[in-house]
Amino acid sequence: MMKFLFAVSLFLFSITHLFAQDFIVKNNDDVIRGTIKGTDYFSVLISANDESDVVLPAKDVKNFFWNGNAFLSKGFANGKNFEYRFVKVMELGAVNLYSFGGGNLVPAAKDRKVRFRPSVGIGAGTGGFGGMGMGGGISIGGGGNARREKPAGASAVRYFIEKPGSGPLQELSVKAITDDDKRAAVRTILLQKLGDAPGFKEKVEYSAEYNIRDVIELVKAYNEVKK
């Protein structure tokens, strides 16, 4: 498992230096190169070979690389349905840390060469996160009437932690300044994921603020120990 994780990490963070262009790796391992124009985390818009715009849904993509950042397609349970969404890689290793949301969403393409254009609505709720599901309400639709004419605003950033082999993704309710009433839940999850390494139980216990900067530093240190 550790050899596999190391290989994935090495691939994700080194391959960006091999190509000057953005690129997408599809599920069949085909690679599309060009200029990525945006993502709403449910689909990604790329100007393929800088000629025609193509929108690919997350279910058809393994990963993509944009502006030096790696994005993975991950499966989420949403009620009785199962759907794929992109998450931005923040840390990879024995424990993985991802973010969802923020940044630029898929902009409207003005030319007629767009091969596929879904419309995606993301609810603004902050509901609970059971298993791999995500609160907030999600709708996916299509058709010309749903076409965006302007880039949508940035959505709120949400953070997820994963320890392969120990259960599904879990949401960490952290922010730049984490709410007081969320810190106990964040501490519990971090102890579950990181507490098996020497000294890390104490590190987690004394990380009183539990903001995103603290979490990144803890996960990064844990992954260094577990290499």
Coordinates of C-alpha atoms in Angstrom, one line a residue:
M1 CA 0.0 0.0 0.0
M2 CA 2.7 2.5 0.9
K3 CA 4.6 1.8 -2.3
F4 CA 1.5 2.4 -4.2
L5 CA 0.8 5.7 -2.4
F6 CA 4.3 6.8 -2.9
A7 CA 4.1 6.0 -6.7
V8 CA 0.8 8.0 -6.9
S9 CA 2.3 10.9 -5.0
L10 CA 5.4 11.0 -7.2
F11 CA 3.3 10.8 -10.3
L12 CA 0.9 13.6 -9.3
F13 CA 3.5 16.1 -8.2
S14 CA 6.3 15.4 -10.7
I15 CA 4.4 15.0 -13.9
T16 CA 3.3 18.7 -13.9
H17 CA 6.9 19.6 -14.7
L18 CA 7.0 17.4 -17.8
F19 CA 4.3 19.3 -19.7
A20 CA 4.1 23.0 -20.5
Q21 CA 0.3 22.7 -21.1
D22 CA -2.5 21.8 -18.8
F23 CA -3.8 18.3 -19.4
I24 CA -6.6 15.9 -18.4
V25 CA -6.2 12.1 -18.0
K26 CA -9.5 10.4 -18.9
N27 CA -10.6 7.0 -17.5
N28 CA -9.3 5.2 -20.5
D29 CA -5.9 6.8 -20.0
D30 CA -6.3 9.1 -23.0
V31 CA -4.6 12.5 -22.4
I32 CA -6.1 15.8 -23.6
R33 CA -3.7 18.7 -23.6
G34 CA -4.5 22.3 -24.0
T35 CA -5.6 25.2 -21.8
I36 CA -7.9 24.5 -18.9
K37 CA -10.3 27.4 -18.5
G38 CA -12.0 26.4 -15.3
T39 CA -13.8 23.8 -13.2
D40 CA -16.9 23.7 -11.0
Y41 CA -15.6 20.5 -9.4
F42 CA -18.3 18.5 -11.2
S43 CA -16.8 19.1 -14.7
V44 CA -13.8 20.7 -16.2
L45 CA -13.5 22.9 -19.3
I46 CA -10.4 22.6 -21.5
S47 CA -9.5 24.2 -24.8
A48 CA -8.3 21.0 -26.4
N49 CA -5.0 21.6 -28.3
D50 CA -6.0 25.3 -27.9
E51 CA -8.6 24.8 -30.7
S52 CA -12.0 23.7 -29.5
D53 CA -13.6 23.8 -26.0
V54 CA -14.5 20.5 -24.4
V55 CA -16.3 20.0 -21.1
L56 CA -15.7 16.7 -19.4
P57 CA -17.7 15.5 -16.4
A58 CA -15.8 14.1 -13.4
K59 CA -17.1 10.6 -14.0
D60 CA -15.2 10.4 -17.2
V61 CA -11.9 11.7 -15.8
K62 CA -9.2 10.2 -13.6
N63 CA -7.3 13.5 -12.8
F64 CA -6.2 16.7 -14.3
F65 CA -3.4 19.3 -13.8
W66 CA -4.1 23.0 -13.9
N67 CA -1.8 25.9 -12.9
G68 CA 0.5 23.5 -11.1
N69 CA -2.2 21.9 -9.1
A70 CA -3.4 18.3 -9.2
F71 CA -7.2 17.5 -9.1
L72 CA -8.5 14.0 -8.6
S73 CA -12.0 12.6 -9.5
K74 CA -13.5 11.0 -6.3
G75 CA -16.8 9.2 -5.8
F76 CA -19.3 10.6 -3.4
A77 CA -22.6 9.2 -2.2
N78 CA -25.4 11.7 -2.4
G79 CA -28.5 10.2 -0.9
K80 CA -29.3 7.1 -3.0
N81 CA -27.1 8.2 -5.8
F82 CA -23.4 8.0 -6.4
E83 CA -21.6 10.7 -8.3
Y84 CA -18.1 11.9 -9.0
R85 CA -16.6 15.3 -8.1
F86 CA -13.2 16.8 -8.4
V87 CA -11.1 17.5 -5.4
K88 CA -7.9 19.6 -5.3
V89 CA -4.9 17.7 -3.8
M90 CA -3.4 19.5 -0.9
E91 CA -1.4 16.6 0.6
L92 CA -0.9 13.0 -0.5
G93 CA 0.7 10.1 1.4
A94 CA -0.4 7.8 4.2
V95 CA -3.1 10.4 4.8
N96 CA -4.6 12.5 2.0
L97 CA -6.0 16.0 2.3
Y98 CA -8.2 17.6 -0.3
S99 CA -10.2 20.7 -0.8
F100 CA -13.5 21.2 -2.7
G101 CA -14.8 24.5 -4.0
G102 CA -13.4 28.0 -4.2
G103 CA -11.5 29.4 -7.2
N104 CA -13.0 30.0 -10.7
L105 CA -15.9 27.9 -11.9
V106 CA -16.4 26.8 -15.5
P107 CA -16.8 30.0 -17.6
A108 CA -19.1 30.3 -20.6
A109 CA -17.6 29.5 -23.9
K110 CA -18.6 31.9 -26.6
D111 CA -17.7 29.8 -29.7
R112 CA -19.8 27.0 -31.2
K113 CA -17.1 24.3 -30.9
V114 CA -18.1 23.3 -27.4
R115 CA -18.8 19.5 -27.6
F116 CA -20.6 19.1 -24.3
R117 CA -21.8 21.7 -21.8
P118 CA -23.6 20.5 -18.6
S119 CA -25.0 22.9 -16.2
V120 CA -24.4 22.3 -12.5
G121 CA -26.1 23.9 -9.6
I122 CA -24.5 23.7 -6.1
G123 CA -26.7 24.4 -3.1
A124 CA -25.3 26.7 -0.5
G125 CA -26.4 24.6 2.5
T126 CA -23.9 23.4 5.1
G127 CA -25.6 20.1 5.9
G128 CA -24.0 17.1 7.6
F129 CA -21.6 14.8 6.0
G130 CA -22.5 11.1 6.4
G131 CA -20.1 8.6 4.9
M132 CA -19.0 10.1 1.6
G133 CA -22.1 12.2 1.1
M134 CA -22.2 16.0 1.1
G135 CA -24.8 18.3 2.4
G136 CA -26.0 21.4 0.6
G137 CA -28.2 20.0 -2.2
I138 CA -26.9 19.3 -5.7
S139 CA -28.6 19.4 -9.0
I140 CA -27.2 18.6 -12.4
G141 CA -29.1 19.6 -15.5
G142 CA -28.5 20.4 -19.2
G143 CA -29.9 22.3 -22.1
G144 CA -29.3 25.6 -23.8
N145 CA -31.4 27.5 -21.3
A146 CA -29.1 26.6 -18.5
R147 CA -26.1 27.9 -20.3
R148 CA -24.0 30.3 -18.3
E149 CA -23.1 33.6 -19.9
K150 CA -20.8 34.7 -17.1
P151 CA -18.4 32.8 -14.8
A152 CA -20.0 31.9 -11.6
G153 CA -18.6 33.2 -8.3
A154 CA -16.4 31.1 -6.2
S155 CA -18.0 28.6 -3.9
A156 CA -17.1 28.1 -0.3
V157 CA -14.1 25.9 0.3
R158 CA -14.6 22.6 2.1
Y159 CA -11.9 20.2 3.3
F160 CA -11.7 16.4 3.3
I161 CA -9.3 14.0 4.9
E162 CA -8.7 10.4 3.8
K163 CA -6.6 7.6 5.2
P164 CA -6.6 4.8 2.6
G165 CA -7.7 1.5 4.0
S166 CA -9.4 3.0 7.1
G167 CA -12.7 4.2 5.8
P168 CA -14.2 6.8 3.5
L169 CA -13.5 10.5 3.1
Q170 CA -14.4 12.6 6.0
E171 CA -15.1 16.3 6.0
L172 CA -13.0 18.5 8.3
S173 CA -15.0 21.6 9.3
V174 CA -11.9 23.8 9.3
K175 CA -11.4 27.4 8.1
A176 CA -8.6 30.0 8.2
I177 CA -10.1 30.6 11.7
T178 CA -12.1 27.5 12.7
D179 CA -15.3 28.0 14.6
D180 CA -15.1 27.2 18.3
D181 CA -17.9 24.7 18.1
K182 CA -16.2 22.7 15.3
R183 CA -12.8 22.2 17.0
A184 CA -13.8 19.2 19.1
A185 CA -15.0 17.3 16.0
V186 CA -11.9 18.2 14.1
R187 CA -9.7 17.0 16.9
T188 CA -11.5 13.7 17.1
I189 CA -11.0 13.0 13.3
L190 CA -7.4 14.0 13.4
L191 CA -6.7 11.7 16.4
Q192 CA -8.3 8.9 14.4
K193 CA -6.2 9.5 11.3
L194 CA -2.9 10.6 12.9
G195 CA -2.8 9.3 16.4
D196 CA -1.0 6.0 15.6
A197 CA 2.3 7.8 14.9
P198 CA 4.7 8.4 17.9
G199 CA 4.1 11.8 19.4
F200 CA 1.2 12.7 17.1
K201 CA -1.5 12.3 19.7
E202 CA 0.1 15.0 21.7
K203 CA 0.7 17.2 18.6
V204 CA -3.0 17.0 17.8
E205 CA -4.1 17.6 21.4
Y206 CA -2.0 20.8 21.6
S207 CA -3.1 22.1 18.2
A208 CA -5.7 24.3 20.0
E209 CA -6.8 26.4 17.0
Y210 CA -7.4 23.6 14.5
N211 CA -7.4 25.9 11.5
I212 CA -6.5 24.8 8.0
R213 CA -2.9 25.8 8.4
D214 CA -2.5 23.7 11.5
V215 CA -4.2 20.7 9.7
I216 CA -1.9 21.0 6.7
E217 CA 1.2 21.1 8.9
L218 CA 0.0 18.1 10.9
V219 CA -0.8 16.0 7.8
K220 CA 2.5 16.9 6.1
A221 CA 4.5 16.0 9.2
Y222 CA 2.6 12.7 9.6
N223 CA 3.3 11.8 6.0
E224 CA 7.0 12.5 6.4
V225 CA 7.1 10.1 9.4
K226 CA 5.2 7.4 7.5
K227 CA 7.3 7.4 4.4

